[in-house]
JSON list of C-alpha atoms in Angstrom, two decimals:
[
{"chain": "A", "resi": 1, "resn": "ALA", "atom": "CA", "xyz": [0.00, 0.00, 0.00]},
{"chain": "A", "resi": 2, "resn": "GLN", "atom": "CA", "xyz": [1.08, 3.54, -0.62]},
{"chain": "A", "resi": 3, "resn": "LYS", "atom": "CA", "xyz": [0.57, 6.67, 1.42]},
{"chain": "A", "resi": 4, "resn": "ILE", "atom": "CA", "xyz": [1.10, 10.31, 0.48]},
{"chain": "A", "resi": 5, "resn": "THR", "atom": "CA", "xyz": [1.34, 13.08, 3.07]},
{"chain": "A", "resi": 6, "resn": "GLN", "atom": "CA", "xyz": [1.05, 16.75, 2.26]},
{"chain": "A", "resi": 7, "resn": "THR", "atom": "CA", "xyz": [1.46, 18.67, 5.48]},
{"chain": "A", "resi": 8, "resn": "GLN", "atom": "CA", "xyz": [0.68, 22.16, 4.17]},
{"chain": "A", "resi": 9, "resn": "PRO", "atom": "CA", "xyz": [-3.07, 22.69, 3.80]},
{"chain": "A", "resi": 10, "resn": "GLY", "atom": "CA", "xyz": [-2.41, 26.18, 2.45]},
{"chain": "A", "resi": 11, "resn": "MET", "atom": "CA", "xyz": [0.51, 28.24, 1.22]},
{"chain": "A", "resi": 12, "resn": "PHE", "atom": "CA", "xyz": [0.92, 31.86, 0.20]},
{"chain": "A", "resi": 13, "resn": "VAL", "atom": "CA", "xyz": [3.57, 33.25, -2.13]},
{"chain": "A", "resi": 14, "resn": "GLN", "atom": "CA", "xyz": [4.26, 36.59, -3.72]},
{"chain": "A", "resi": 15, "resn": "GLU", "atom": "CA", "xyz": [4.12, 36.84, -7.47]},
{"chain": "A", "resi": 16, "resn": "LYS", "atom": "CA", "xyz": [7.51, 36.16, -9.12]},
{"chain": "A", "resi": 17, "resn": "GLU", "atom": "CA", "xyz": [8.88, 34.38, -6.07]},
{"chain": "A", "resi": 18, "resn": "ALA", "atom": "CA", "xyz": [9.62, 30.66, -5.83]},
{"chain": "A", "resi": 19, "resn": "VAL", "atom": "CA", "xyz": [7.60, 28.32, -3.62]},
{"chain": "A", "resi": 20, "resn": "THR", "atom": "CA", "xyz": [8.10, 24.74, -2.44]},
{"chain": "A", "resi": 21, "resn": "LEU", "atom": "CA", "xyz": [5.18, 22.42, -1.80]},
{"chain": "A", "resi": 22, "resn": "ASP", "atom": "CA", "xyz": [6.01, 19.49, 0.44]},
{"chain": "A", "resi": 23, "resn": "CYS", "atom": "CA", "xyz": [5.21, 15.86, -0.18]},
{"chain": "A", "resi": 24, "resn": "THR", "atom": "CA", "xyz": [6.37, 12.77, 1.64]},
{"chain": "A", "resi": 25, "resn": "TYR", "atom": "CA", "xyz": [5.43, 9.25, 0.71]},
{"chain": "A", "resi": 26, "resn": "ASP", "atom": "CA", "xyz": [5.53, 5.73, 2.01]},
{"chain": "A", "resi": 27, "resn": "THR", "atom": "CA", "xyz": [5.56, 2.54, -0.01]},
{"chain": "A", "resi": 28, "resn": "SER", "atom": "CA", "xyz": [6.88, -0.97, 0.11]},
{"chain": "A", "resi": 29, "resn": "ASP", "atom": "CA", "xyz": [7.35, -1.07, -3.67]},
{"chain": "A", "resi": 30, "resn": "GLN", "atom": "CA", "xyz": [10.92, -0.98, -4.94]},
{"chain": "A", "resi": 31, "resn": "SER", "atom": "CA", "xyz": [9.88, 0.74, -8.13]},
{"chain": "A", "resi": 32, "resn": "TYR", "atom": "CA", "xyz": [7.35, 3.55, -8.24]},
{"chain": "A", "resi": 33, "resn": "GLY", "atom": "CA", "xyz": [6.42, 6.84, -9.82]},
{"chain": "A", "resi": 34, "resn": "LEU", "atom": "CA", "xyz": [5.68, 10.20, -8.25]},
{"chain": "A", "resi": 35, "resn": "PHE", "atom": "CA", "xyz": [3.40, 12.80, -9.78]},
{"chain": "A", "resi": 36, "resn": "TRP", "atom": "CA", "xyz": [2.17, 16.30, -9.19]},
{"chain": "A", "resi": 37, "resn": "TYR", "atom": "CA", "xyz": [-1.19, 17.54, -10.41]},
{"chain": "A", "resi": 38, "resn": "LYS", "atom": "CA", "xyz": [-2.70, 21.00, -10.36]},
{"chain": "A", "resi": 39, "resn": "GLN", "atom": "CA", "xyz": [-6.41, 21.55, -9.80]},
{"chain": "A", "resi": 40, "resn": "PRO", "atom": "CA", "xyz": [-7.59, 25.11, -10.46]},
{"chain": "A", "resi": 41, "resn": "SER", "atom": "CA", "xyz": [-10.94, 26.34, -9.19]},
{"chain": "A", "resi": 42, "resn": "SER", "atom": "CA", "xyz": [-12.56, 25.17, -12.42]},
{"chain": "A", "resi": 43, "resn": "GLY", "atom": "CA", "xyz": [-11.98, 21.61, -11.20]},
{"chain": "A", "resi": 44, "resn": "GLU", "atom": "CA", "xyz": [-9.92, 19.84, -13.85]},
{"chain": "A", "resi": 45, "resn": "MET", "atom": "CA", "xyz": [-6.83, 17.84, -12.91]},
{"chain": "A", "resi": 46, "resn": "ILE", "atom": "CA", "xyz": [-3.77, 18.99, -14.81]},
{"chain": "A", "resi": 47, "resn": "PHE", "atom": "CA", "xyz": [-0.63, 16.84, -14.89]},
{"chain": "A", "resi": 48, "resn": "LEU", "atom": "CA", "xyz": [2.50, 18.83, -14.06]},
{"chain": "A", "resi": 49, "resn": "ILE", "atom": "CA", "xyz": [5.49, 16.58, -13.56]},
{"chain": "A", "resi": 50, "resn": "TYR", "atom": "CA", "xyz": [6.62, 12.98, -13.12]},
{"chain": "A", "resi": 51, "resn": "GLN", "atom": "CA", "xyz": [9.58, 11.41, -11.31]},
{"chain": "A", "resi": 52, "resn": "GLY", "atom": "CA", "xyz": [10.49, 7.73, -11.51]},
{"chain": "A", "resi": 53, "resn": "SER", "atom": "CA", "xyz": [12.03, 6.17, -8.44]},
{"chain": "A", "resi": 54, "resn": "TYR", "atom": "CA", "xyz": [15.09, 5.08, -10.41]},
{"chain": "A", "resi": 55, "resn": "ASP", "atom": "CA", "xyz": [15.60, 8.37, -12.19]},
{"chain": "A", "resi": 56, "resn": "GLU", "atom": "CA", "xyz": [18.92, 9.78, -11.08]},
{"chain": "A", "resi": 57, "resn": "GLN", "atom": "CA", "xyz": [18.14, 13.37, -11.93]},
{"chain": "A", "resi": 58, "resn": "ASN", "atom": "CA", "xyz": [15.35, 15.49, -10.57]},
{"chain": "A", "resi": 59, "resn": "ALA", "atom": "CA", "xyz": [12.55, 16.05, -13.06]},
{"chain": "A", "resi": 60, "resn": "THR", "atom": "CA", "xyz": [11.95, 19.50, -14.50]},
{"chain": "A", "resi": 61, "resn": "GLU", "atom": "CA", "xyz": [9.16, 20.85, -16.68]},
{"chain": "A", "resi": 62, "resn": "GLY", "atom": "CA", "xyz": [9.42, 24.54, -17.41]},
{"chain": "A", "resi": 63, "resn": "ARG", "atom": "CA", "xyz": [8.89, 26.42, -14.13]},
{"chain": "A", "resi": 64, "resn": "TYR", "atom": "CA", "xyz": [8.20, 23.19, -12.25]},
{"chain": "A", "resi": 65, "resn": "SER", "atom": "CA", "xyz": [10.84, 21.00, -10.74]},
{"chain": "A", "resi": 66, "resn": "LEU", "atom": "CA", "xyz": [10.59, 18.04, -8.43]},
{"chain": "A", "resi": 67, "resn": "ASN", "atom": "CA", "xyz": [13.07, 17.85, -5.58]},
{"chain": "A", "resi": 68, "resn": "PHE", "atom": "CA", "xyz": [13.33, 14.09, -5.14]},
{"chain": "A", "resi": 69, "resn": "GLN", "atom": "CA", "xyz": [15.10, 12.78, -2.04]},
{"chain": "A", "resi": 70, "resn": "LYS", "atom": "CA", "xyz": [14.67, 9.04, -2.10]},
{"chain": "A", "resi": 71, "resn": "ALA", "atom": "CA", "xyz": [16.26, 8.29, 1.26]},
{"chain": "A", "resi": 72, "resn": "ARG", "atom": "CA", "xyz": [13.98, 10.78, 2.94]},
{"chain": "A", "resi": 73, "resn": "LYS", "atom": "CA", "xyz": [10.99, 9.65, 0.87]},
{"chain": "A", "resi": 74, "resn": "SER", "atom": "CA", "xyz": [10.18, 13.15, -0.17]},
{"chain": "A", "resi": 75, "resn": "ALA", "atom": "CA", "xyz": [9.10, 14.57, -3.52]},
{"chain": "A", "resi": 76, "resn": "ASN", "atom": "CA", "xyz": [8.66, 18.30, -3.12]},
{"chain": "A", "resi": 77, "resn": "LEU", "atom": "CA", "xyz": [7.38, 20.45, -5.96]},
{"chain": "A", "resi": 78, "resn": "VAL", "atom": "CA", "xyz": [9.22, 23.69, -6.61]},
{"chain": "A", "resi": 79, "resn": "ILE", "atom": "CA", "xyz": [7.50, 26.38, -8.65]},
{"chain": "A", "resi": 80, "resn": "SER", "atom": "CA", "xyz": [9.83, 29.14, -9.76]},
{"chain": "A", "resi": 81, "resn": "ALA", "atom": "CA", "xyz": [8.73, 32.67, -10.62]},
{"chain": "A", "resi": 82, "resn": "SER", "atom": "CA", "xyz": [5.15, 32.23, -9.39]},
{"chain": "A", "resi": 83, "resn": "GLN", "atom": "CA", "xyz": [2.36, 33.65, -11.47]},
{"chain": "A", "resi": 84, "resn": "LEU", "atom": "CA", "xyz": [-1.19, 34.60, -10.50]},
{"chain": "A", "resi": 85, "resn": "GLY", "atom": "CA", "xyz": [-2.43, 31.70, -12.61]},
{"chain": "A", "resi": 86, "resn": "ASP", "atom": "CA", "xyz": [-0.55, 29.29, -10.35]},
{"chain": "A", "resi": 87, "resn": "SER", "atom": "CA", "xyz": [-3.17, 29.81, -7.64]},
{"chain": "A", "resi": 88, "resn": "ALA", "atom": "CA", "xyz": [-4.77, 26.39, -7.34]},
{"chain": "A", "resi": 89, "resn": "MET", "atom": "CA", "xyz": [-4.87, 23.18, -5.34]},
{"chain": "A", "resi": 90, "resn": "TYR", "atom": "CA", "xyz": [-1.81, 20.98, -5.84]},
{"chain": "A", "resi": 91, "resn": "PHE", "atom": "CA", "xyz": [-1.83, 17.25, -5.34]},
{"chain": "A", "resi": 92, "resn": "CYS", "atom": "CA", "xyz": [1.08, 14.91, -4.93]},
{"chain": "A", "resi": 93, "resn": "ALA", "atom": "CA", "xyz": [0.41, 11.34, -6.05]},
{"chain": "A", "resi": 94, "resn": "MET", "atom": "CA", "xyz": [2.24, 8.08, -6.47]},
{"chain": "A", "resi": 95, "resn": "ARG", "atom": "CA", "xyz": [1.87, 4.74, -8.18]},
{"chain": "A", "resi": 96, "resn": "GLY", "atom": "CA", "xyz": [3.65, 1.50, -7.39]},
{"chain": "A", "resi": 97, "resn": "PHE", "atom": "CA", "xyz": [4.90, -0.54, -10.30]},
{"chain": "A", "resi": 98, "resn": "GLY", "atom": "CA", "xyz": [4.03, -3.88, -8.80]},
{"chain": "A", "resi": 99, "resn": "GLY", "atom": "CA", "xyz": [0.69, -5.41, -9.77]},
{"chain": "A", "resi": 100, "resn": "SER", "atom": "CA", "xyz": [-1.70, -4.63, -12.59]},
{"chain": "A", "resi": 101, "resn": "ASN", "atom": "CA", "xyz": [-3.63, -1.69, -11.17]},
{"chain": "A", "resi": 102, "resn": "TYR", "atom": "CA", "xyz": [-2.07, 1.60, -12.12]},
{"chain": "A", "resi": 103, "resn": "LYS", "atom": "CA", "xyz": [-4.00, 3.31, -9.36]},
{"chain": "A", "resi": 104, "resn": "LEU", "atom": "CA", "xyz": [-2.74, 6.69, -8.24]},
{"chain": "A", "resi": 105, "resn": "THR", "atom": "CA", "xyz": [-2.69, 7.33, -4.51]},
{"chain": "A", "resi": 106, "resn": "PHE", "atom": "CA", "xyz": [-3.19, 11.01, -3.80]},
{"chain": "A", "resi": 107, "resn": "GLY", "atom": "CA", "xyz": [-2.34, 13.27, -0.91]},
{"chain": "A", "resi": 108, "resn": "LYS", "atom": "CA", "xyz": [-4.96, 15.64, 0.49]},
{"chain": "A", "resi": 109, "resn": "GLY", "atom": "CA", "xyz": [-3.54, 18.59, -1.39]},
{"chain": "A", "resi": 110, "resn": "THR", "atom": "CA", "xyz": [-2.08, 22.04, -0.76]},
{"chain": "A", "resi": 111, "resn": "LEU", "atom": "CA", "xyz": [-3.98, 25.18, -1.68]},
{"chain": "A", "resi": 112, "resn": "LEU", "atom": "CA", "xyz": [-1.54, 27.67, -3.15]},
{"chain": "A", "resi": 113, "resn": "THR", "atom": "CA", "xyz": [-2.44, 31.35, -3.31]},
{"chain": "A", "resi": 114, "resn": "VAL", "atom": "CA", "xyz": [-0.24, 33.68, -5.32]},
{"chain": "A", "resi": 115, "resn": "ASN", "atom": "CA", "xyz": [-0.48, 37.29, -4.19]},
{"chain": "A", "resi": 116, "resn": "PRO", "atom": "CA", "xyz": [0.13, 40.22, -6.58]},
{"chain": "B", "resi": 1, "resn": "GLU", "atom": "CA", "xyz": [-5.74, 16.72, -29.57]},
{"chain": "B", "resi": 2, "resn": "ALA", "atom": "CA", "xyz": [-5.24, 14.02, -26.96]},
{"chain": "B", "resi": 3, "resn": "GLN", "atom": "CA", "xyz": [-8.05, 14.16, -24.48]},
{"chain": "B", "resi": 4, "resn": "VAL", "atom": "CA", "xyz": [-10.42, 12.43, -22.11]},
{"chain": "B", "resi": 5, "resn": "THR", "atom": "CA", "xyz": [-14.01, 13.58, -22.31]},
{"chain": "B", "resi": 6, "resn": "GLN", "atom": "CA", "xyz": [-16.77, 13.11, -19.79]},
{"chain": "B", "resi": 7, "resn": "ASN", "atom": "CA", "xyz": [-20.47, 13.78, -19.97]},
{"chain": "B", "resi": 8, "resn": "PRO", "atom": "CA", "xyz": [-22.38, 15.28, -18.39]},
{"chain": "B", "resi": 9, "resn": "ARG", "atom": "CA", "xyz": [-20.19, 17.85, -16.66]},
{"chain": "B", "resi": 10, "resn": "TYR", "atom": "CA", "xyz": [-22.87, 18.65, -14.13]},
{"chain": "B", "resi": 11, "resn": "LEU", "atom": "CA", "xyz": [-25.80, 16.54, -12.99]},
{"chain": "B", "resi": 12, "resn": "ILE", "atom": "CA", "xyz": [-28.43, 16.95, -10.30]},
{"chain": "B", "resi": 13, "resn": "THR", "atom": "CA", "xyz": [-30.61, 13.91, -9.78]},
{"chain": "B", "resi": 14, "resn": "VAL", "atom": "CA", "xyz": [-32.82, 12.24, -7.21]},
{"chain": "B", "resi": 15, "resn": "THR", "atom": "CA", "xyz": [-32.24, 9.20, -5.08]},
{"chain": "B", "resi": 16, "resn": "GLY", "atom": "CA", "xyz": [-32.80, 5.93, -6.93]},
{"chain": "B", "resi": 17, "resn": "LYS", "atom": "CA", "xyz": [-32.87, 7.26, -10.49]},
{"chain": "B", "resi": 18, "resn": "LYS", "atom": "CA", "xyz": [-30.35, 5.33, -12.56]},
{"chain": "B", "resi": 19, "resn": "LEU", "atom": "CA", "xyz": [-27.71, 7.37, -14.32]},
{"chain": "B", "resi": 20, "resn": "THR", "atom": "CA", "xyz": [-24.66, 6.88, -16.50]},
{"chain": "B", "resi": 21, "resn": "VAL", "atom": "CA", "xyz": [-21.62, 9.10, -16.77]},
{"chain": "B", "resi": 22, "resn": "THR", "atom": "CA", "xyz": [-19.82, 8.57, -20.04]},
{"chain": "B", "resi": 23, "resn": "CYS", "atom": "CA", "xyz": [-16.06, 8.65, -20.50]},
{"chain": "B", "resi": 24, "resn": "SER", "atom": "CA", "xyz": [-14.16, 8.50, -23.76]},
{"chain": "B", "resi": 25, "resn": "GLN", "atom": "CA", "xyz": [-10.46, 8.79, -24.64]},
{"chain": "B", "resi": 26, "resn": "ASN", "atom": "CA", "xyz": [-8.85, 9.23, -28.05]},
{"chain": "B", "resi": 27, "resn": "MET", "atom": "CA", "xyz": [-5.34, 8.06, -27.18]},
{"chain": "B", "resi": 28, "resn": "ASN", "atom": "CA", "xyz": [-5.83, 4.31, -27.65]},
{"chain": "B", "resi": 29, "resn": "HIS", "atom": "CA", "xyz": [-4.93, 3.72, -24.00]},
{"chain": "B", "resi": 30, "resn": "GLU", "atom": "CA", "xyz": [-5.60, 0.30, -22.59]},
{"chain": "B", "resi": 31, "resn": "TYR", "atom": "CA", "xyz": [-5.90, 1.32, -18.94]},
{"chain": "B", "resi": 32, "resn": "MET", "atom": "CA", "xyz": [-8.75, 3.52, -17.73]},
{"chain": "B", "resi": 33, "resn": "SER", "atom": "CA", "xyz": [-10.14, 4.22, -14.30]},
{"chain": "B", "resi": 34, "resn": "TRP", "atom": "CA", "xyz": [-12.69, 6.20, -12.33]},
{"chain": "B", "resi": 35, "resn": "TYR", "atom": "CA", "xyz": [-12.03, 8.31, -9.23]},
{"chain": "B", "resi": 36, "resn": "ARG", "atom": "CA", "xyz": [-14.22, 10.29, -6.93]},
{"chain": "B", "resi": 37, "resn": "GLN", "atom": "CA", "xyz": [-13.05, 13.38, -5.10]},
{"chain": "B", "resi": 38, "resn": "ASP", "atom": "CA", "xyz": [-14.53, 14.41, -1.76]},
{"chain": "B", "resi": 39, "resn": "PRO", "atom": "CA", "xyz": [-13.45, 17.21, 0.59]},
{"chain": "B", "resi": 40, "resn": "GLY", "atom": "CA", "xyz": [-11.04, 15.96, 3.20]},
{"chain": "B", "resi": 41, "resn": "LEU", "atom": "CA", "xyz": [-10.76, 12.55, 1.56]},
{"chain": "B", "resi": 42, "resn": "GLY", "atom": "CA", "xyz": [-8.91, 13.40, -1.62]},
{"chain": "B", "resi": 43, "resn": "LEU", "atom": "CA", "xyz": [-9.28, 11.28, -4.74]},
{"chain": "B", "resi": 44, "resn": "ARG", "atom": "CA", "xyz": [-10.17, 7.63, -4.39]},
{"chain": "B", "resi": 45, "resn": "GLN", "atom": "CA", "xyz": [-10.33, 5.01, -7.09]},
{"chain": "B", "resi": 46, "resn": "ILE", "atom": "CA", "xyz": [-13.73, 3.46, -7.80]},
{"chain": "B", "resi": 47, "resn": "TYR", "atom": "CA", "xyz": [-13.05, 0.99, -10.65]},
{"chain": "B", "resi": 48, "resn": "TYR", "atom": "CA", "xyz": [-10.40, 0.39, -13.21]},
{"chain": "B", "resi": 49, "resn": "SER", "atom": "CA", "xyz": [-10.04, -1.45, -16.48]},
{"chain": "B", "resi": 50, "resn": "MET", "atom": "CA", "xyz": [-6.89, -2.98, -17.93]},
{"chain": "B", "resi": 51, "resn": "ASN", "atom": "CA", "xyz": [-8.44, -3.51, -21.35]},
{"chain": "B", "resi": 52, "resn": "VAL", "atom": "CA", "xyz": [-11.67, -4.33, -23.17]},
{"chain": "B", "resi": 53, "resn": "GLU", "atom": "CA", "xyz": [-13.86, -6.61, -21.06]},
{"chain": "B", "resi": 54, "resn": "VAL", "atom": "CA", "xyz": [-11.35, -6.51, -18.18]},
{"chain": "B", "resi": 55, "resn": "THR", "atom": "CA", "xyz": [-12.51, -4.49, -15.18]},
{"chain": "B", "resi": 56, "resn": "ASP", "atom": "CA", "xyz": [-11.87, -4.65, -11.45]},
{"chain": "B", "resi": 57, "resn": "LYS", "atom": "CA", "xyz": [-12.77, -2.90, -8.24]},
{"chain": "B", "resi": 58, "resn": "GLY", "atom": "CA", "xyz": [-10.79, -0.04, -6.80]},
{"chain": "B", "resi": 59, "resn": "ASP", "atom": "CA", "xyz": [-11.00, 1.23, -3.25]},
{"chain": "B", "resi": 60, "resn": "VAL", "atom": "CA", "xyz": [-14.63, 2.41, -3.16]},
{"chain": "B", "resi": 61, "resn": "PRO", "atom": "CA", "xyz": [-16.67, 0.35, -5.67]},
{"chain": "B", "resi": 62, "resn": "GLU", "atom": "CA", "xyz": [-19.91, 0.00, -3.69]},
{"chain": "B", "resi": 63, "resn": "GLY", "atom": "CA", "xyz": [-22.90, 1.44, -5.51]},
{"chain": "B", "resi": 64, "resn": "TYR", "atom": "CA", "xyz": [-21.15, 1.66, -8.88]},
{"chain": "B", "resi": 65, "resn": "LYS", "atom": "CA", "xyz": [-20.86, -0.44, -12.01]},
{"chain": "B", "resi": 66, "resn": "VAL", "atom": "CA", "xyz": [-18.67, -0.08, -15.06]},
{"chain": "B", "resi": 67, "resn": "SER", "atom": "CA", "xyz": [-18.35, -1.66, -18.46]},
{"chain": "B", "resi": 68, "resn": "ARG", "atom": "CA", "xyz": [-15.63, -1.70, -21.11]},
{"chain": "B", "resi": 69, "resn": "LYS", "atom": "CA", "xyz": [-17.05, -2.89, -24.38]},
{"chain": "B", "resi": 70, "resn": "GLU", "atom": "CA", "xyz": [-14.78, -0.71, -26.51]},
{"chain": "B", "resi": 71, "resn": "LYS", "atom": "CA", "xyz": [-11.27, 0.46, -25.84]},
{"chain": "B", "resi": 72, "resn": "ARG", "atom": "CA", "xyz": [-12.11, 4.15, -25.99]},
{"chain": "B", "resi": 73, "resn": "ASN", "atom": "CA", "xyz": [-15.18, 4.13, -23.71]},
{"chain": "B", "resi": 74, "resn": "PHE", "atom": "CA", "xyz": [-15.50, 3.43, -20.01]},
{"chain": "B", "resi": 75, "resn": "PRO", "atom": "CA", "xyz": [-18.89, 4.49, -18.63]},
{"chain": "B", "resi": 76, "resn": "LEU", "atom": "CA", "xyz": [-19.68, 4.70, -14.92]},
{"chain": "B", "resi": 77, "resn": "ILE", "atom": "CA", "xyz": [-23.14, 3.50, -13.95]},
{"chain": "B", "resi": 78, "resn": "LEU", "atom": "CA", "xyz": [-25.02, 4.34, -10.78]},
{"chain": "B", "resi": 79, "resn": "GLU", "atom": "CA", "xyz": [-28.01, 2.01, -10.76]},
{"chain": "B", "resi": 80, "resn": "SER", "atom": "CA", "xyz": [-29.63, 3.49, -7.64]},
{"chain": "B", "resi": 81, "resn": "PRO", "atom": "CA", "xyz": [-27.84, 6.68, -6.66]},
{"chain": "B", "resi": 82, "resn": "SER", "atom": "CA", "xyz": [-27.87, 7.81, -3.04]},
{"chain": "B", "resi": 83, "resn": "PRO", "atom": "CA", "xyz": [-26.94, 11.15, -1.46]},
{"chain": "B", "resi": 84, "resn": "ASN", "atom": "CA", "xyz": [-23.58, 9.79, -0.27]},
{"chain": "B", "resi": 85, "resn": "GLN", "atom": "CA", "xyz": [-22.60, 9.49, -3.93]},
{"chain": "B", "resi": 86, "resn": "THR", "atom": "CA", "xyz": [-22.72, 13.24, -4.29]},
{"chain": "B", "resi": 87, "resn": "SER", "atom": "CA", "xyz": [-19.17, 13.96, -5.41]},
{"chain": "B", "resi": 88, "resn": "LEU", "atom": "CA", "xyz": [-16.85, 15.13, -8.16]},
{"chain": "B", "resi": 89, "resn": "TYR", "atom": "CA", "xyz": [-16.03, 12.24, -10.49]},
{"chain": "B", "resi": 90, "resn": "PHE", "atom": "CA", "xyz": [-13.02, 11.90, -12.73]},
{"chain": "B", "resi": 91, "resn": "CYS", "atom": "CA", "xyz": [-12.32, 9.47, -15.49]},
{"chain": "B", "resi": 92, "resn": "ALA", "atom": "CA", "xyz": [-8.66, 8.87, -16.32]},
{"chain": "B", "resi": 93, "resn": "SER", "atom": "CA", "xyz": [-6.65, 6.99, -18.90]},
{"chain": "B", "resi": 94, "resn": "ARG", "atom": "CA", "xyz": [-3.03, 6.03, -18.57]},
{"chain": "B", "resi": 95, "resn": "GLY", "atom": "CA", "xyz": [-0.26, 7.17, -20.86]},
{"chain": "B", "resi": 96, "resn": "PRO", "atom": "CA", "xyz": [3.40, 6.11, -20.74]},
{"chain": "B", "resi": 97, "resn": "TYR", "atom": "CA", "xyz": [3.86, 7.71, -17.33]},
{"chain": "B", "resi": 98, "resn": "GLU", "atom": "CA", "xyz": [1.11, 10.10, -16.35]},
{"chain": "B", "resi": 99, "resn": "GLN", "atom": "CA", "xyz": [-2.60, 9.57, -16.22]},
{"chain": "B", "resi": 100, "resn": "TYR", "atom": "CA", "xyz": [-4.77, 11.93, -18.23]},
{"chain": "B", "resi": 101, "resn": "PHE", "atom": "CA", "xyz": [-7.87, 13.08, -16.42]},
{"chain": "B", "resi": 102, "resn": "GLY", "atom": "CA", "xyz": [-11.17, 14.09, -17.88]},
{"chain": "B", "resi": 103, "resn": "PRO", "atom": "CA", "xyz": [-12.68, 17.47, -16.93]},
{"chain": "B", "resi": 104, "resn": "GLY", "atom": "CA", "xyz": [-14.78, 15.98, -14.13]},
{"chain": "B", "resi": 105, "resn": "THR", "atom": "CA", "xyz": [-18.48, 15.43, -13.53]},
{"chain": "B", "resi": 106, "resn": "ARG", "atom": "CA", "xyz": [-20.02, 17.15, -10.57]},
{"chain": "B", "resi": 107, "resn": "LEU", "atom": "CA", "xyz": [-22.89, 14.96, -9.36]},
{"chain": "B", "resi": 108, "resn": "THR", "atom": "CA", "xyz": [-25.47, 15.95, -6.78]},
{"chain": "B", "resi": 109, "resn": "VAL", "atom": "CA", "xyz": [-27.96, 13.34, -5.54]},
{"chain": "B", "resi": 110, "resn": "THR", "atom": "CA", "xyz": [-30.89, 14.75, -3.57]}
]
């Protein structure tokens, strides 16, 4: 079984500054994937970034990067140069690579507010 | 454009009236699944399908049915909806790494 913990229910950041959203995970799988999704107020789930457990380098996608520390079981999302449109709920998720169900296990989310 | 579509986007219904939420993907993905999202509980998997005619229960399957007669479609069926099924529902299909989510269906059962 997998578990995702996001300890920050809400975060505030000034426009153009960087922000880190925390995520820790627990799993007994040797091989797994970590994901971040963004959910704006309109409700859709938008995929942001993926990190495989055996990837040696931290994943980056534009202004998003994933700070992966395997020994600490953490997968923090870093958003650089925040924009007003980044205000949304952010979910960390993971999937174990054992078994046939590609179920994503989600954390409870962090509500990010970007202030002008 | 690669996408997952769901219909309807919004639905208000009454207890016991059967309904179907449709889901379709145009990416030829084999794996599809349904989630529900509730405040304080996050997203939880209802059912999943590995391929045509292959479906299985997720974490919260009670009160739901699914079918997978074609690869692109994976409808969610509520045969006798109850108020505790009021939720935001997402269909998803799996790509090489990430899962693509549909836009969501906000269901209210009164």
